[in-house]
Amino acid sequence: MSKPPIGGNRTGRKLGQKVKKGKLKASSRRWIERHINDPYVQRAQLEGYRARAAFKLLEIDEKHKILSGAKRIIDLGAAPGSWSQIAAKVTNSTDAEPKVVAIDFLELDPLAGVHILQLDFLDPTAPEKLMTALGGTPDLVLSDMAAPTTGHRQTDHIRTMHLCEVAAYFAIDVLAEGGHFLAKTFQGGAERELLTLLKQNFKQVIHVKPAASRAESVEMFLLAKGFKGRKPGARSLYDSETEIDDRDVVDERDAVEAE
Ligand SMILES: C[S@@+](CC[C@H](N)C(=O)[O-])C[C@H]1O[C@@H](n2cnc3c(N)ncnc32)[C@H](O)[C@@H]1O
């Protein structure tokens, strides 16, 4: 489904453009230059996606087939909305009968077939509001949530990992049997306890770094496939007796980075 990024100028804009030195700080100028010269940004514009992030999901799906057959999808941390655009398409979602619910504390422009909640996912009312809006069990929970950066690397890491962890608990609480969970995490991967919890609840757990995720970024994704279903007495993350064995967690990072 996803093609490699175009290397040229199908948007009519040349790659390798420079931003003139002016009042901008050097770091802002570098960011703008990187953005306008990014082939994924140009391709997103061409294909009508709201963000280059679309290609991360499409590339992960190309290899791991998580979108096909999805009937209901929850998109956590959805703004500006490219993952929701894809989710609405694959579920044939309509405004009359939305099959996709998106949440973000930022405002999202309306999207056909997507029920949007402007709310912090960590708000205690969020899970119930998401489920009421969806009106049924999701078979895919997506989370591209990243905590707003503070500039302190460790703090940012901990806050995003916390979002990933809360999203994982939510997924385990709500997913249909056989469903999948995809979440943004950081290099170094998820904490072992979280991996263990996911391994207990899903048939396969994989760390993925799609090509569309910038090589210099510490971002990566955790994909848990094939939810086993809720079982009474399932062990939780806080169970001190949990035996950690992450040997079965597939790590695609080396392979992907070598490509
Ligand atoms: C990388 S962006 C998501 C991009 C999106 N997947 C797309 O395709 O357009 C991460 C989003 O997570 C949101 N976010 C971070 N923490 C959140 C929280 N606690 N609750 C809701 N949204 C959150 C941010 O506001 C931001 O819009």
Tab-separated table of C-alpha atoms and ligand atoms in Angstrom:
chain	number	residue	atom	x	y	z
A	1	MET	CA	0.000	0.000	0.000
A	2	SER	CA	2.788	2.407	0.917
A	3	LYS	CA	5.318	3.414	-1.709
A	4	PRO	CA	8.826	4.568	-0.837
A	5	PRO	CA	9.100	8.337	-0.522
A	6	ILE	CA	9.411	10.247	-3.712
A	7	GLY	CA	12.873	11.670	-4.137
A	8	GLY	CA	11.937	14.469	-6.488
A	9	ASN	CA	9.519	17.307	-6.757
A	10	ARG	CA	6.065	15.960	-7.636
A	11	THR	CA	4.587	18.717	-5.481
A	12	GLY	CA	6.245	21.201	-7.794
A	13	ARG	CA	8.635	22.062	-4.992
A	14	LYS	CA	12.331	21.217	-5.243
A	15	LEU	CA	14.112	19.273	-2.552
A	16	GLY	CA	17.286	20.750	-1.036
A	17	GLN	CA	15.734	24.171	-0.485
A	18	LYS	CA	17.303	26.619	1.959
A	19	VAL	CA	15.516	29.148	4.143
A	20	LYS	CA	17.029	32.647	3.963
A	21	LYS	CA	18.858	33.875	7.030
A	22	GLY	CA	16.685	36.477	8.689
A	23	LYS	CA	15.057	36.911	12.034
A	24	LEU	CA	14.602	33.163	12.554
A	25	LYS	CA	16.740	31.358	15.106
A	26	ALA	CA	19.168	28.900	13.469
A	27	SER	CA	17.326	25.952	15.043
A	28	SER	CA	13.951	27.142	13.665
A	29	ARG	CA	15.485	27.657	10.247
A	30	ARG	CA	16.935	24.139	10.299
A	31	TRP	CA	13.500	22.723	11.296
A	32	ILE	CA	11.737	24.516	8.428
A	33	GLU	CA	14.399	23.413	5.951
A	34	ARG	CA	14.111	19.815	7.063
A	35	HIS	CA	10.310	19.985	6.868
A	36	ILE	CA	10.032	21.485	3.379
A	37	ASN	CA	12.721	19.152	2.033
A	38	ASP	CA	11.193	16.025	3.567
A	39	PRO	CA	9.886	13.745	0.793
A	40	TYR	CA	7.292	12.270	3.185
A	41	VAL	CA	5.903	15.768	3.853
A	42	GLN	CA	5.635	16.357	0.126
A	43	ARG	CA	4.008	12.982	-0.447
A	44	ALA	CA	1.498	13.600	2.357
A	45	GLN	CA	0.479	16.832	0.638
A	46	LEU	CA	0.123	15.063	-2.693
A	47	GLU	CA	-1.948	12.214	-1.307
A	48	GLY	CA	-4.139	14.410	0.882
A	49	TYR	CA	-2.923	13.283	4.291
A	50	ARG	CA	-2.861	15.757	7.136
A	51	ALA	CA	0.560	14.615	8.326
A	52	ARG	CA	3.601	12.631	7.193
A	53	ALA	CA	2.809	10.319	10.124
A	54	ALA	CA	0.334	8.600	7.769
A	55	PHE	CA	3.229	6.754	6.167
A	56	LYS	CA	4.420	5.322	9.481
A	57	LEU	CA	1.066	3.595	9.904
A	58	LEU	CA	0.883	2.559	6.249
A	59	GLU	CA	4.416	1.111	6.349
A	60	ILE	CA	3.725	-0.796	9.545
A	61	ASP	CA	0.496	-2.100	8.040
A	62	GLU	CA	2.206	-3.096	4.828
A	63	LYS	CA	4.340	-5.534	6.753
A	64	HIS	CA	2.088	-6.496	9.653
A	65	LYS	CA	-1.441	-6.260	8.201
A	66	ILE	CA	-3.208	-4.667	11.128
A	67	LEU	CA	-5.715	-2.522	9.242
A	68	SER	CA	-7.406	-4.997	6.949
A	69	GLY	CA	-10.568	-6.348	8.484
A	70	ALA	CA	-10.671	-3.725	11.247
A	71	LYS	CA	-14.291	-2.838	11.943
A	72	ARG	CA	-13.850	-0.291	14.717
A	73	ILE	CA	-10.741	1.738	15.534
A	74	ILE	CA	-9.722	4.016	18.390
A	75	ASP	CA	-7.025	6.602	17.640
A	76	LEU	CA	-5.299	8.032	20.732
A	77	GLY	CA	-3.359	11.282	20.259
A	78	ALA	CA	-4.906	11.802	16.852
A	79	ALA	CA	-4.173	15.418	15.855
A	80	PRO	CA	-3.818	16.564	13.142
A	81	GLY	CA	-5.553	13.385	11.973
A	82	SER	CA	-3.692	11.397	9.314
A	83	TRP	CA	-4.060	8.066	11.144
A	84	SER	CA	-7.774	8.775	11.604
A	85	GLN	CA	-8.069	9.507	7.880
A	86	ILE	CA	-6.670	6.032	7.163
A	87	ALA	CA	-8.817	4.444	9.887
A	88	ALA	CA	-12.003	6.003	8.505
A	89	LYS	CA	-11.163	4.695	5.057
A	90	VAL	CA	-10.426	1.108	6.049
A	91	THR	CA	-13.555	0.844	8.225
A	92	ASN	CA	-15.803	2.587	5.650
A	93	SER	CA	-16.824	4.829	8.491
A	94	THR	CA	-19.528	7.443	7.984
A	95	ASP	CA	-20.743	10.379	10.055
A	96	ALA	CA	-24.098	8.614	10.439
A	97	GLU	CA	-22.386	5.515	11.824
A	98	PRO	CA	-18.833	6.373	12.907
A	99	LYS	CA	-16.473	3.418	13.283
A	100	VAL	CA	-13.535	5.552	14.347
A	101	VAL	CA	-13.147	7.603	17.513
A	102	ALA	CA	-10.205	9.973	17.830
A	103	ILE	CA	-9.014	11.735	20.960
A	104	ASP	CA	-6.543	14.563	21.432
A	105	PHE	CA	-6.305	17.490	23.801
A	106	LEU	CA	-5.556	19.601	20.730
A	107	GLU	CA	-8.345	20.643	18.425
A	108	LEU	CA	-8.797	18.502	15.316
A	109	ASP	CA	-10.500	19.813	12.207
A	110	PRO	CA	-13.596	17.724	11.498
A	111	LEU	CA	-12.951	14.507	9.581
A	112	ALA	CA	-15.621	12.541	7.713
A	113	GLY	CA	-16.544	9.358	9.569
A	114	VAL	CA	-14.521	10.203	12.662
A	115	HIS	CA	-16.014	11.040	16.043
A	116	ILE	CA	-13.588	13.484	17.646
A	117	LEU	CA	-13.121	13.980	21.377
A	118	GLN	CA	-11.069	16.982	22.445
A	119	LEU	CA	-9.891	15.687	25.784
A	120	ASP	CA	-6.784	14.529	27.633
A	121	PHE	CA	-6.606	10.745	27.339
A	122	LEU	CA	-5.350	10.671	30.937
A	123	ASP	CA	-8.610	12.258	32.096
A	124	PRO	CA	-10.438	9.584	34.121
A	125	THR	CA	-13.582	10.022	32.007
A	126	ALA	CA	-11.752	9.445	28.709
A	127	PRO	CA	-12.045	5.619	28.457
A	128	GLU	CA	-15.793	5.619	28.974
A	129	LYS	CA	-16.323	8.542	26.600
A	130	LEU	CA	-14.280	6.782	23.923
A	131	MET	CA	-16.245	3.568	24.255
A	132	THR	CA	-19.640	5.295	24.328
A	133	ALA	CA	-18.757	7.250	21.196
A	134	LEU	CA	-17.568	4.088	19.406
A	135	GLY	CA	-20.690	2.146	20.313
A	136	GLY	CA	-18.962	-1.232	20.105
A	137	THR	CA	-15.755	-3.118	20.698
A	138	PRO	CA	-12.658	-1.902	18.813
A	139	ASP	CA	-10.448	-4.395	17.039
A	140	LEU	CA	-7.605	-1.904	16.713
A	141	VAL	CA	-6.300	0.601	19.267
A	142	LEU	CA	-3.741	3.048	17.882
A	143	SER	CA	-1.690	5.440	19.972
A	144	ASP	CA	0.681	7.961	18.441
A	145	MET	CA	0.593	10.004	21.658
A	146	ALA	CA	3.760	11.835	22.541
A	147	ALA	CA	3.990	14.037	25.607
A	148	PRO	CA	4.743	17.686	24.875
A	149	THR	CA	8.515	18.037	25.110
A	150	THR	CA	10.074	19.784	28.081
A	151	GLY	CA	13.606	19.822	26.669
A	152	HIS	CA	14.681	17.416	29.396
A	153	ARG	CA	15.222	14.137	27.576
A	154	GLN	CA	14.654	11.810	30.488
A	155	THR	CA	11.477	13.577	31.590
A	156	ASP	CA	10.113	13.475	28.040
A	157	HIS	CA	10.959	9.801	27.785
A	158	ILE	CA	9.220	8.930	31.057
A	159	ARG	CA	6.104	10.921	30.179
A	160	THR	CA	5.701	9.342	26.754
A	161	MET	CA	6.344	5.870	28.158
A	162	HIS	CA	3.622	6.556	30.721
A	163	LEU	CA	1.179	7.392	27.922
A	164	CYS	CA	2.161	4.170	26.168
A	165	GLU	CA	1.558	2.195	29.345
A	166	VAL	CA	-1.866	3.733	30.037
A	167	ALA	CA	-2.808	3.137	26.390
A	168	ALA	CA	-1.762	-0.527	26.742
A	169	TYR	CA	-3.989	-0.992	29.789
A	170	PHE	CA	-6.851	0.651	27.936
A	171	ALA	CA	-6.326	-1.632	24.923
A	172	ILE	CA	-6.314	-4.727	27.127
A	173	ASP	CA	-9.537	-3.500	28.750
A	174	VAL	CA	-11.448	-2.817	25.564
A	175	LEU	CA	-10.090	-4.777	22.580
A	176	ALA	CA	-12.009	-7.527	20.856
A	177	GLU	CA	-10.357	-10.932	20.858
A	178	GLY	CA	-7.849	-11.114	17.996
A	179	GLY	CA	-7.485	-7.315	17.962
A	180	HIS	CA	-4.247	-5.363	17.740
A	181	PHE	CA	-2.550	-2.529	19.646
A	182	LEU	CA	0.003	-0.164	18.119
A	183	ALA	CA	1.677	2.529	20.224
A	184	LYS	CA	4.472	5.014	19.963
A	185	THR	CA	7.335	4.337	22.301
A	186	PHE	CA	10.940	5.438	22.543
A	187	GLN	CA	14.252	3.858	21.624
A	188	GLY	CA	15.388	1.551	24.306
A	189	GLY	CA	11.913	0.101	23.811
A	190	ALA	CA	9.162	-0.392	26.278
A	191	GLU	CA	9.832	-1.274	29.897
A	192	ARG	CA	10.192	-4.990	30.465
A	193	GLU	CA	7.147	-5.081	32.733
A	194	LEU	CA	5.027	-3.569	29.987
A	195	LEU	CA	6.414	-6.023	27.443
A	196	THR	CA	5.621	-8.864	29.784
A	197	LEU	CA	2.062	-7.654	30.250
A	198	LEU	CA	1.601	-7.375	26.493
A	199	LYS	CA	3.121	-10.791	25.895
A	200	GLN	CA	0.682	-12.281	28.353
A	201	ASN	CA	-2.246	-10.723	26.548
A	202	PHE	CA	-1.233	-10.833	22.882
A	203	LYS	CA	0.066	-13.595	20.634
A	204	GLN	CA	2.960	-11.498	19.293
A	205	VAL	CA	4.788	-8.379	20.466
A	206	ILE	CA	7.109	-6.530	18.101
A	207	HIS	CA	9.231	-3.370	18.205
A	208	VAL	CA	8.987	-1.576	14.854
A	209	LYS	CA	10.842	1.386	13.362
A	210	PRO	CA	9.180	2.246	10.031
A	211	ALA	CA	11.280	4.005	7.408
A	212	ALA	CA	9.006	7.072	7.667
A	213	SER	CA	10.097	7.512	11.293
A	214	ARG	CA	13.175	9.727	11.058
A	215	ALA	CA	16.358	7.755	11.653
A	216	GLU	CA	17.662	10.407	14.049
A	217	SER	CA	14.451	10.275	16.104
A	218	VAL	CA	14.301	8.115	19.219
A	219	GLU	CA	10.708	7.292	18.288
A	220	MET	CA	9.730	3.728	17.566
A	221	PHE	CA	6.537	1.686	17.794
A	222	LEU	CA	5.355	-1.210	19.853
A	223	LEU	CA	2.991	-3.542	18.047
A	224	ALA	CA	1.016	-6.156	19.974
A	225	LYS	CA	-0.888	-8.498	17.662
A	226	GLY	CA	-3.688	-10.954	18.295
A	227	PHE	CA	-5.323	-10.046	21.603
A	228	LYS	CA	-5.949	-13.267	23.499
A	229	GLY	CA	-9.111	-11.955	25.163
A	230	ARG	CA	-9.802	-11.012	28.756
A	231	LYS	CA	-9.315	-13.821	31.203
A	232	PRO	CA	-10.324	-13.755	34.845
A	233	GLY	CA	-7.251	-13.504	37.066
A	234	ALA	CA	-4.898	-12.295	34.319
A	235	ARG	CA	-1.676	-10.923	35.788
A	236	SER	CA	-1.219	-7.185	35.902
A	237	LEU	CA	1.780	-4.911	35.493
A	238	TYR	CA	1.906	-4.359	39.231
A	239	ASP	CA	2.013	-8.035	40.066
A	240	SER	CA	5.379	-8.444	41.821
A	241	GLU	CA	5.327	-12.178	41.087
A	242	THR	CA	5.411	-11.541	37.344
A	243	GLU	CA	8.235	-13.528	35.830
A	244	ILE	CA	10.013	-11.541	33.155
A	245	ASP	CA	10.946	-13.327	29.976
A	246	ASP	CA	11.276	-11.055	26.965
A	247	ARG	CA	13.024	-13.604	24.738
A	248	ASP	CA	9.946	-13.910	22.531
A	249	VAL	CA	9.708	-10.185	21.849
A	250	VAL	CA	10.723	-9.706	18.235
A	251	ASP	CA	12.940	-6.683	17.727
A	252	GLU	CA	12.928	-5.402	14.168
A	253	ARG	CA	15.064	-2.356	14.883
A	254	ASP	CA	18.368	-3.756	13.676
A	255	ALA	CA	16.842	-5.144	10.511
A	256	VAL	CA	14.981	-1.955	9.690
A	257	GLU	CA	17.861	0.342	10.452
A	258	ALA	CA	20.169	-1.744	8.260
A	259	GLU	CA	17.839	-1.322	5.236
B	1	LIG	C1	2.589	12.760	16.794
B	1	LIG	S1	1.071	13.509	17.134
B	1	LIG	C2	-0.075	12.423	16.394
B	1	LIG	C3	-0.128	12.448	14.899
B	1	LIG	C4	-1.283	11.648	14.351
B	1	LIG	N1	-1.058	10.214	14.511
B	1	LIG	C5	-1.537	11.906	12.897
B	1	LIG	O1	-1.398	10.976	12.116
B	1	LIG	O2	-1.916	13.030	12.549
B	1	LIG	C6	0.872	13.196	18.834
B	1	LIG	C7	-0.400	13.765	19.398
B	1	LIG	O3	-0.580	13.215	20.711
B	1	LIG	C8	-1.326	14.160	21.444
B	1	LIG	N2	-1.294	13.844	22.860
B	1	LIG	C9	-0.217	13.771	23.684
B	1	LIG	N3	-0.579	13.491	24.937
B	1	LIG	C10	-1.941	13.352	24.908
B	1	LIG	C11	-2.898	13.071	25.911
B	1	LIG	N4	-2.549	12.868	27.182
B	1	LIG	N5	-4.193	13.021	25.570
B	1	LIG	C12	-4.566	13.250	24.268
B	1	LIG	N6	-3.693	13.518	23.276
B	1	LIG	C13	-2.398	13.579	23.602
B	1	LIG	C14	-0.672	15.470	21.084
B	1	LIG	O4	-1.521	16.557	21.348
B	1	LIG	C15	-0.390	15.273	19.590
B	1	LIG	O5	-1.380	15.862	18.808
